[in-house]
Short mmCIF file of C-alpha atoms and ligand atoms in Angstrom, two decimals:
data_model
loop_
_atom_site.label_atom_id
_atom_site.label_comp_id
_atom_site.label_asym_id
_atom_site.label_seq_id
_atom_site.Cartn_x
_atom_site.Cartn_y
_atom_site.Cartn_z
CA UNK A 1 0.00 0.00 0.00
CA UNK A 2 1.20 3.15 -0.90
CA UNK A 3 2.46 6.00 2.58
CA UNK A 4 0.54 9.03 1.97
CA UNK A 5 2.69 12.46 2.93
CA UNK A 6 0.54 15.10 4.29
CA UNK A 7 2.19 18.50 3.41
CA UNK A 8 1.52 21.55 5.26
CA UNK A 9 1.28 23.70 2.45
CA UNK A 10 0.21 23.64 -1.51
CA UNK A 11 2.75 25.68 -2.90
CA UNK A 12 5.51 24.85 -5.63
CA UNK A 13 7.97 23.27 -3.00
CA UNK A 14 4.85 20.73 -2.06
CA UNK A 15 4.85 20.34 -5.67
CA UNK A 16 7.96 19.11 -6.45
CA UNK A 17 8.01 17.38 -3.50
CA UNK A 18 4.88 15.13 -4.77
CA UNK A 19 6.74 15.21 -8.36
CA UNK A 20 9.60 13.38 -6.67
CA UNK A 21 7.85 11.08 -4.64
CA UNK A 22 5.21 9.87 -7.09
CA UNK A 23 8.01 7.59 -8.69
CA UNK A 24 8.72 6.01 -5.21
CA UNK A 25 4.94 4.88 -4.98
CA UNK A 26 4.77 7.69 -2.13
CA UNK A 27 1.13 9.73 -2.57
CA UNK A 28 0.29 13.13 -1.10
CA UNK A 29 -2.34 15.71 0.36
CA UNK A 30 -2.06 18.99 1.18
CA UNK A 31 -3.34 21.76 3.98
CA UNK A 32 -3.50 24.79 2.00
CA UNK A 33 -6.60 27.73 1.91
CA UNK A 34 -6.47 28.15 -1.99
CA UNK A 35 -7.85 25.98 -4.21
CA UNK A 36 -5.75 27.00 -7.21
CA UNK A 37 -2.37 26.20 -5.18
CA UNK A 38 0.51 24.55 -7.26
CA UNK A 39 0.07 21.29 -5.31
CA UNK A 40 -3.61 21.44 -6.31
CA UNK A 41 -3.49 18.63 -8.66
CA UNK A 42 -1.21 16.31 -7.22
CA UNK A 43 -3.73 15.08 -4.33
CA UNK A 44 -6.63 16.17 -2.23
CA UNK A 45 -6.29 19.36 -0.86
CA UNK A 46 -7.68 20.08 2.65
CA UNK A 47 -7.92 23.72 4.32
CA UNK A 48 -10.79 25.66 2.85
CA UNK A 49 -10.76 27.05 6.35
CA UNK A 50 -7.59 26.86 7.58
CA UNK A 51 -8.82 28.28 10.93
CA UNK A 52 -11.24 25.58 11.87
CA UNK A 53 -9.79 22.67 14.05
CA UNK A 54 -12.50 20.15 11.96
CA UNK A 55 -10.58 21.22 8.33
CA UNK A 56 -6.88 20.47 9.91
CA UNK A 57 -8.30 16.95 11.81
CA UNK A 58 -10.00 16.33 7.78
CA UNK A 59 -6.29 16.69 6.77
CA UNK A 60 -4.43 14.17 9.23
CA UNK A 61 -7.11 11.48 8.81
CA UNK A 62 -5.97 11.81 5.03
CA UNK A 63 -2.50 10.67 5.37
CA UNK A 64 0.03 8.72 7.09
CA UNK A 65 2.93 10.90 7.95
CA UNK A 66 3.68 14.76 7.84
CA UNK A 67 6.15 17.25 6.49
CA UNK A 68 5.51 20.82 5.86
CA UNK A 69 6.96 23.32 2.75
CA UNK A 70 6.72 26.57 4.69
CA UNK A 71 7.87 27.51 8.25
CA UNK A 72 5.10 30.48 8.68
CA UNK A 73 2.93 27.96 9.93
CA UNK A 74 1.24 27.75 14.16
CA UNK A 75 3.23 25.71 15.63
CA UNK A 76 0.08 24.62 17.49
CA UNK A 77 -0.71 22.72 14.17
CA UNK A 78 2.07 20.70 13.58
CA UNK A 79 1.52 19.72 17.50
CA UNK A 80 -1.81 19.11 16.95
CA UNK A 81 -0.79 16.36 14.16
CA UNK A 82 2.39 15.29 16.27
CA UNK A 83 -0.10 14.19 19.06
CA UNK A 84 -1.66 12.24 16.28
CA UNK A 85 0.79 10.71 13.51
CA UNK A 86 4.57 11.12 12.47
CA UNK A 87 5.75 14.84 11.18
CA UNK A 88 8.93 14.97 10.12
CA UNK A 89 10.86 18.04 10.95
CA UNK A 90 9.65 17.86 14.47
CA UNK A 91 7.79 21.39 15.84
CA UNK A 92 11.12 21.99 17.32
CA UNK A 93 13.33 22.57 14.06
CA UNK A 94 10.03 24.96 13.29
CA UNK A 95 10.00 26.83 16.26
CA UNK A 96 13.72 27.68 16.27
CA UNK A 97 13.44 28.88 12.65
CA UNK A 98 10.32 30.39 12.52
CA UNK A 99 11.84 32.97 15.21
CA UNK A 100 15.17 35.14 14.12
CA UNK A 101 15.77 35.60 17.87
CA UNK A 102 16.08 32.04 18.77
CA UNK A 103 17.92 31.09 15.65
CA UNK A 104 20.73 33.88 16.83
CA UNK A 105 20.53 32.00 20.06
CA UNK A 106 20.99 28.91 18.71
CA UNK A 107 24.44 29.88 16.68
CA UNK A 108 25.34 31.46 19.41
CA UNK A 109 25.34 28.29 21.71
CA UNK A 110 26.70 25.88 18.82
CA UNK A 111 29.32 28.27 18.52
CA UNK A 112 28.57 29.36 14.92
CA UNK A 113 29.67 32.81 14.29
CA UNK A 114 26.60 35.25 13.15
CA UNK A 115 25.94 38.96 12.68
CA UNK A 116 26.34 40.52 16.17
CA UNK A 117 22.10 41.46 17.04
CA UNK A 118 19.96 42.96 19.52
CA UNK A 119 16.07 42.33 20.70
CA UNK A 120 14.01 45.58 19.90
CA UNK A 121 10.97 45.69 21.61
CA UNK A 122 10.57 49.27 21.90
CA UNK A 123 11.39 52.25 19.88
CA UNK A 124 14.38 53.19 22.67
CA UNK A 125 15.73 50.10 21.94
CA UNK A 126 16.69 51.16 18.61
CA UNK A 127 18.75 53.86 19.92
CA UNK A 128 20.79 51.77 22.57
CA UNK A 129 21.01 49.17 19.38
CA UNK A 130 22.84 51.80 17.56
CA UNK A 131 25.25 52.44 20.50
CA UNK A 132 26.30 48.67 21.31
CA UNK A 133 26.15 47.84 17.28
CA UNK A 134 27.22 50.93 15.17
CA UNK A 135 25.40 51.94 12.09
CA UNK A 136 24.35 50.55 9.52
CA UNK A 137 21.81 48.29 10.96
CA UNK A 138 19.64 45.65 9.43
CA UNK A 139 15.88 45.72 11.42
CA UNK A 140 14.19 42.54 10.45
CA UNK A 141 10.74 41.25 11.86
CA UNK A 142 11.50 38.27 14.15
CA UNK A 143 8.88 36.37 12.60
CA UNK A 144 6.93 36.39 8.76
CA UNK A 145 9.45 37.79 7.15
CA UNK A 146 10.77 36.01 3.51
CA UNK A 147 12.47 37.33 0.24
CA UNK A 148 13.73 40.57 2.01
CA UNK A 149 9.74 41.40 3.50
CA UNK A 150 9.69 42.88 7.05
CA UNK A 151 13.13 44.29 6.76
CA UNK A 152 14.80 48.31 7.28
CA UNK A 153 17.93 49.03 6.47
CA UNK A 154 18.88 51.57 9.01
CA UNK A 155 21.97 54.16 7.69
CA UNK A 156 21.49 56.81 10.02
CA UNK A 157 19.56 58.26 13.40
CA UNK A 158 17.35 60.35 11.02
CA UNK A 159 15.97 57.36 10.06
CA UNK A 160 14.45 56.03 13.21
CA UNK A 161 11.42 57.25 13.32
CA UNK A 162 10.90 55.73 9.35
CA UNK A 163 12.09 52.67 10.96
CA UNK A 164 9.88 52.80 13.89
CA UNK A 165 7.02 53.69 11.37
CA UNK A 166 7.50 50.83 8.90
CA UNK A 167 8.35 47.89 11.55
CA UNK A 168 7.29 49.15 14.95
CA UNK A 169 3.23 47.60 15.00
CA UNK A 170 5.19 43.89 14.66
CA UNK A 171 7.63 44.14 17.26
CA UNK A 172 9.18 41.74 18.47
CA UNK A 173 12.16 43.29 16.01
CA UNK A 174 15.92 41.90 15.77
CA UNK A 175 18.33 44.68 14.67
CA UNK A 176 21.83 43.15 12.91
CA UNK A 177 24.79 44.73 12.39
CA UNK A 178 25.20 44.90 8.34
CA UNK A 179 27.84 42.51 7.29
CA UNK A 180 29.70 43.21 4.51
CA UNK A 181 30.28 40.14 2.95
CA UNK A 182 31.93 38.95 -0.80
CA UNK A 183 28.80 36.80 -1.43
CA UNK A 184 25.41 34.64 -0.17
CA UNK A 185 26.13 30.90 0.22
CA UNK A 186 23.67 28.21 1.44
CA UNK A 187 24.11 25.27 2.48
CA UNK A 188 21.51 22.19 2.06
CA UNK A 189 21.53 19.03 3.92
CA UNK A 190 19.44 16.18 4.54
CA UNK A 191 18.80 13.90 7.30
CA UNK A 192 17.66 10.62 7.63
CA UNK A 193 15.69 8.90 10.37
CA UNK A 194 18.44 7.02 11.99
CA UNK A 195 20.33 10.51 11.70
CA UNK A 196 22.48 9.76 8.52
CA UNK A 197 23.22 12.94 6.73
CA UNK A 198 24.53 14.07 3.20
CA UNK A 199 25.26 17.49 2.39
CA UNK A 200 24.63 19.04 -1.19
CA UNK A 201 27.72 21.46 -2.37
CA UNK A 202 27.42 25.37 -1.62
CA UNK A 203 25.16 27.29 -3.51
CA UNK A 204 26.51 30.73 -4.56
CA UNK A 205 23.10 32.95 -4.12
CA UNK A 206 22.29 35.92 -5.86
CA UNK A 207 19.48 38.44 -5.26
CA UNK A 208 17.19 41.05 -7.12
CA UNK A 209 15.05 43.09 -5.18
CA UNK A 210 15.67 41.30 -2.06
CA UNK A 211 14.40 38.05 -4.01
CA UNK A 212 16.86 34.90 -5.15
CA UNK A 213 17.68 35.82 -8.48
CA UNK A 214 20.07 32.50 -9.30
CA UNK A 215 21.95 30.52 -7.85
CA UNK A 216 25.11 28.44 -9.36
CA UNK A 217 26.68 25.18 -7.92
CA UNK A 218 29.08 23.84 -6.40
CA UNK A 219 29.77 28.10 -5.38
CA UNK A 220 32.74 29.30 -7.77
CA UNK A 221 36.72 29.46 -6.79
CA UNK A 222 35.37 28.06 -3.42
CA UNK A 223 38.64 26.47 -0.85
CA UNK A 224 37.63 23.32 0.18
CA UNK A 225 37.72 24.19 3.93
CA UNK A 226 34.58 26.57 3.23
CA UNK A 227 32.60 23.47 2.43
CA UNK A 228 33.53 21.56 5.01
CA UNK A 229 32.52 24.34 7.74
CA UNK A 230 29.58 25.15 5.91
CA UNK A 231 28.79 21.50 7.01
CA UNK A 232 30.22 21.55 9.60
CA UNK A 233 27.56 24.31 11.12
CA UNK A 234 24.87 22.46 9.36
CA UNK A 235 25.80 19.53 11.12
CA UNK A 236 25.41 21.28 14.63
CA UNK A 237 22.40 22.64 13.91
CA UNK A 238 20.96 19.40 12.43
CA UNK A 239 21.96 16.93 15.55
CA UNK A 240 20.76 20.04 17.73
CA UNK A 241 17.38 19.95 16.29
CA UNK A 242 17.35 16.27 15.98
CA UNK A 243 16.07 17.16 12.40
CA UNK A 244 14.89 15.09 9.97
CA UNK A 245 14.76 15.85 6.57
CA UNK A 246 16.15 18.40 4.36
CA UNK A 247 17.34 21.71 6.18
CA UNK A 248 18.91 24.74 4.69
CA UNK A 249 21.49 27.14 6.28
CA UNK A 250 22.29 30.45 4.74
CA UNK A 251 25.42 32.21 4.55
CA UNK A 252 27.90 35.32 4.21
CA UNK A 253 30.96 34.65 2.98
CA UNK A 254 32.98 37.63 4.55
CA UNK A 255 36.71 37.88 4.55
CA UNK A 256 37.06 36.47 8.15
CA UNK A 257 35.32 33.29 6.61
CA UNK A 258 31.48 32.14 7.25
CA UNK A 259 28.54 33.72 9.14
CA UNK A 260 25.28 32.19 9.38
CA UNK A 261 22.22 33.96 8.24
CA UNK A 262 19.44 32.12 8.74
CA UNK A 263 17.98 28.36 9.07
CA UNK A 264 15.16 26.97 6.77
CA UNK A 265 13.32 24.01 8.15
CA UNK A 266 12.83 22.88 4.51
CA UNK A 267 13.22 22.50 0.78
CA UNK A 268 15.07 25.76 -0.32
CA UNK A 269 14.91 27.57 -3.77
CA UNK A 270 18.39 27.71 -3.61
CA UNK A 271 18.43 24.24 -3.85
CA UNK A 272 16.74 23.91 -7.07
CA UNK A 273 19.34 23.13 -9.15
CA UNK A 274 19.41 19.67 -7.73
CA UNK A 275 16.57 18.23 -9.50
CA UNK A 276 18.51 17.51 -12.98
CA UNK A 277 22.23 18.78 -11.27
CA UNK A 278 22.46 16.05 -8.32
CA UNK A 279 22.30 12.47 -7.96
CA UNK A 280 19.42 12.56 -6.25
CA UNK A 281 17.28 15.92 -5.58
CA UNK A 282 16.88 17.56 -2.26
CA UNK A 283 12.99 16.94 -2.84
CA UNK A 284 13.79 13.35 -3.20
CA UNK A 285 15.93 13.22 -0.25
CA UNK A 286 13.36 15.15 1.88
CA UNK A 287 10.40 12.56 1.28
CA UNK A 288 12.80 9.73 1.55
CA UNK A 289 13.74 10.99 5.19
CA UNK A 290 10.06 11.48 5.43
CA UNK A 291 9.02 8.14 4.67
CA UNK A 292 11.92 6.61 6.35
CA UNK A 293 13.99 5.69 3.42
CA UNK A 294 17.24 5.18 2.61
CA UNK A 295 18.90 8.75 1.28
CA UNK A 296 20.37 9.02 -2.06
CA UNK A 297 23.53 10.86 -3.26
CA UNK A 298 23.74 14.50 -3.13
CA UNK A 299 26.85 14.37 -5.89
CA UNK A 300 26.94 16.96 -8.57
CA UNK A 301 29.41 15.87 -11.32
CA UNK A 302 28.91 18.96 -13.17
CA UNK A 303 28.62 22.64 -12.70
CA UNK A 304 24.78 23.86 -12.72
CA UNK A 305 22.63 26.93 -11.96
CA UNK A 306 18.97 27.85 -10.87
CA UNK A 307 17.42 30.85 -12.73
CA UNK A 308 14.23 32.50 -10.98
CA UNK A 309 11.41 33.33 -13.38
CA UNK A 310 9.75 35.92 -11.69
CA UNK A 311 6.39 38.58 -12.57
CA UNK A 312 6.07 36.86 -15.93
CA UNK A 313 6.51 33.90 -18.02
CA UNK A 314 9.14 33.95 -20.52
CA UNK A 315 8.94 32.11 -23.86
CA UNK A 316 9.26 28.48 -23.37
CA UNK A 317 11.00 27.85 -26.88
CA UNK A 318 13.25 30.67 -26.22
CA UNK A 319 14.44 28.90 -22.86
CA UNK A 320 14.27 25.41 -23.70
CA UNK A 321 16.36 26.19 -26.99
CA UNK A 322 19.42 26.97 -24.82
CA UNK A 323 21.48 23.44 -24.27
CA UNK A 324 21.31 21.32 -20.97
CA UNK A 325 18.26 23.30 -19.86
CA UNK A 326 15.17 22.44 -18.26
CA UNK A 327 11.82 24.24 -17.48
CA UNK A 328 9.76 23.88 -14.31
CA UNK A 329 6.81 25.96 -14.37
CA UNK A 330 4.18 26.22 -11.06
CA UNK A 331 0.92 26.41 -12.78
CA UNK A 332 0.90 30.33 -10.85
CA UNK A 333 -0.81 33.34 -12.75
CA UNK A 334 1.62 36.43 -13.49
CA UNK A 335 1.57 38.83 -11.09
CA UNK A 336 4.88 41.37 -9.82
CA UNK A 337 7.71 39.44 -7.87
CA UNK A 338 5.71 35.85 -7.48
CA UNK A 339 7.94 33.18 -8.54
CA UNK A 340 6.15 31.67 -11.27
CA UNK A 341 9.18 28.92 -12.24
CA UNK A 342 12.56 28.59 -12.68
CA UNK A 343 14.86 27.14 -14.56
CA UNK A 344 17.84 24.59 -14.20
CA UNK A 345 21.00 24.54 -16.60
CA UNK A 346 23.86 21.99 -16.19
CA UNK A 347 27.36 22.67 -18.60
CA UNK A 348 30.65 21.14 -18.49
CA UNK A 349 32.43 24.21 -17.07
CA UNK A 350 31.35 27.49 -15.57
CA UNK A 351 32.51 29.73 -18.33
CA UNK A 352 30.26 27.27 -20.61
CA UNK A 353 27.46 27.66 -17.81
CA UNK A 354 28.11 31.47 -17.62
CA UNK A 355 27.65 31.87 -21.48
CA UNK A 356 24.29 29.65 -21.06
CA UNK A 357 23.23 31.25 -17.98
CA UNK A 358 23.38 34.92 -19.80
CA UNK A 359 21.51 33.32 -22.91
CA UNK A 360 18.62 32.27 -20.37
CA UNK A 361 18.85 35.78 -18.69
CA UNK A 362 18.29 37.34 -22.11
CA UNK A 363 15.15 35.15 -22.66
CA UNK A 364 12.95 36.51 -19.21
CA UNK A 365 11.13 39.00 -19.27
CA UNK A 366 12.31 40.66 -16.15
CA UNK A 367 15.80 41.62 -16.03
CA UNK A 368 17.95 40.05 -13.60
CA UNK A 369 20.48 41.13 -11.63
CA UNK A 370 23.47 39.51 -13.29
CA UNK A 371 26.82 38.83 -11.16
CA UNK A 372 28.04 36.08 -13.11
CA UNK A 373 31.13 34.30 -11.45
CA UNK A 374 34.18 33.69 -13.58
P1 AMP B 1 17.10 37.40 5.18
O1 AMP B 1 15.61 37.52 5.16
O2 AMP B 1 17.68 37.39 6.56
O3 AMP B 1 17.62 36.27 4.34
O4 AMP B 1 17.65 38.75 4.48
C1 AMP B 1 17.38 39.05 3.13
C2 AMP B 1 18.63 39.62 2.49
O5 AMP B 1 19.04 40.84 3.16
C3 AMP B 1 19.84 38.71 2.58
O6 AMP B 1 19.83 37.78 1.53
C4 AMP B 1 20.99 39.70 2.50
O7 AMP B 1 21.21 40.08 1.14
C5 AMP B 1 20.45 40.91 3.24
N1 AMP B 1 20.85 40.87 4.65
C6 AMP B 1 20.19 40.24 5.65
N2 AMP B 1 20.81 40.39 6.83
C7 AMP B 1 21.90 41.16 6.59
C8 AMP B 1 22.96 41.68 7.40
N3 AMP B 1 23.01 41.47 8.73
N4 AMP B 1 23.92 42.41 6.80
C9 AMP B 1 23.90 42.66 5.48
N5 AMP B 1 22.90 42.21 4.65
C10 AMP B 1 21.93 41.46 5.19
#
């Protein structure tokens, strides 16, 4: 008989989660409030009312065990189905990186090095923030907050009252000192059941907008030793959480060597790449650990990269035309800065995947913000 997966969530990471898992006989539902969600047509969807405790118990009678695609969730659900059946990260990987503040904490006691921060829970606060941290400061939301949302870049004391306007209603706040770092690295690992682990090779991020732009893998002119203390961290944080599944760290690369960013509980975009550039794809790996399988290899024999397609669709025969590349679309409707796809390119070097990924980045529609590594 075949293990359903109940995914908290409908969106494109569910998706490709189901896409991966269909092959291993593994079915799916999903808890998600709109009815036109990516997942929609890869198993019943539950969570027409998200709200009411009937529509979430409808959802756990509909499957075996549980994983989730999105940390913005209440933790209360995921207890609420923990009391019940299997979910895989437990609530605790959630609750850590849900919350900025106790992620901080948590680096802090693994002995990971992070941006230097400070609690704001009052306008004041942002003063004596400015004192023991210097300026510029990053304000971020503690919770909510994804692709850049909920943040303030802080340059100066003129600004605080802006600040205080824009973030001050969702306080908690966390305010960062502003790293200046050479690049964005993540990190994506997987863990099994019986806590095996594999590690994927460092992604070399790129933004527009405050939203992943590409990404290219294994990260350019990178020293081994990088790698290993990206995993390293990830490792801490992993046996720390007692996670299973996949789980994604993000990273400066500064010139005193790694900081951590921030924890995902979860399938990243960032890890994209791996559905045609690894062995075996970090949505693979996630519902193996989720149904208790054996994990597969993370390898990459090749240089590949990730393009975003973002706001609009591009020309499929324009993309596609471009050699080694593949199209995933999410079934979403255009609309500004929603990611609607994205694309996955493999070549035999990076100045071959450079050339390719500039071809692709001539074929969207919205420009991207091109730092191609040599
Ligand atoms: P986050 O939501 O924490 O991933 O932040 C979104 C983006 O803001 C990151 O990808 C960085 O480009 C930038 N950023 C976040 N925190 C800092 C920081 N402390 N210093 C400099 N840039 C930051």
């Amino acid at each position: 008989m075949s293990l359903r997966i109940g995914v908290l969530g409908g969106g494109q990471l569910g998706r490709m989660m189901a896409l991966a898992g269909y092959p291993l006989n593994l079915s799916f539902s999903f808890f998600d409030r709109a009815s036109d969600c990516p997942s929609a047509a890869l198993g019943p969807r539950f969570g027409d009312d998200t709200d009411s405790a009937e529509s979430l118990q409808a959802f756990i009678d509909s499957a075996d065990v549980f994983t989730y695609e999105f940390e913005n969730i209440p933790t209360a659900w995921v207890n609420t189905i923990a009391a019940q059946k299997p979910v895989f990260p437990s609530v605790k990987s959630l609750a850590i990186s849900q919350n900025r503040l106790n992620e901080k904490k948590l680096f802090a006691e693994l002995n990971i090095p992070s941006a230097r921060f400070a609690a704001i829970e009052a306008a004041d606060d942002l003063k004596q923030a400015i004192q023991a941290l210097g300026l510029p400061l990053v304000i971020k939301t503690v919770t909510d907050g994804y692709d850049g949302k909920g943040q303030f870049l802080l340059r100066s004391e003129d600004q605080l009252s802006e600040c205080w306007n824009a973030l001050g209603a969702q306080v908690p706040l966390i305010a960062e000192e502003f790293i200046q770092f050479k690049r964005e690295l993540s990190i994506i690992a997987v863990r099994g059941q019986q806590g095996d682990t594999r590690f994927y090779p460092l992604a070399e991020n790129h933004h527009h907008r405050g939203i992943l732009s590409h990404s290219i893998v294994p990260a350019p002119n990178l020293d081994e030793n990088t790698q290993l203390m990206a995993e390293r961290y990830i490792s801490s944080v992993l046996h720390e959480m007692n996670h299973v599944g996949v789980l994604t760290l993000e990273l400066f690369e500064t010139r005193h060597g790694l900081l951590a960013n921030e924890t995902a509980p979860r399938v990243h975009n960032s890890g994209h790449w791996s559905i045609e550039g690894a062995h075996c794809s970090q949505f693979e790996n996630h519902v193996r650990a989720v149904a208790g399988l054996p994990l597969g290899s993370t390898r990459a024999e090749k240089p590949s990269a990730m393009l975003n397609i973002i706001g609009r669709h591009p020309n499929s025969h324009e993309i596609l035309r471009v050699t080694d590349t593949h199209l995933h679309l999410y079934g979403k409707t255009e609309r500004e800065n929603r990611k609607l796809g994205h694309i996955t390119v493999i070549a035999d070097s990076y100045a071959e995947l450079n050339m390719r990924i500039s071809r692709l980045a001539d074929a969207l529609p919205n420009p991207m913000a091109l730092h191609l590594s040599r």
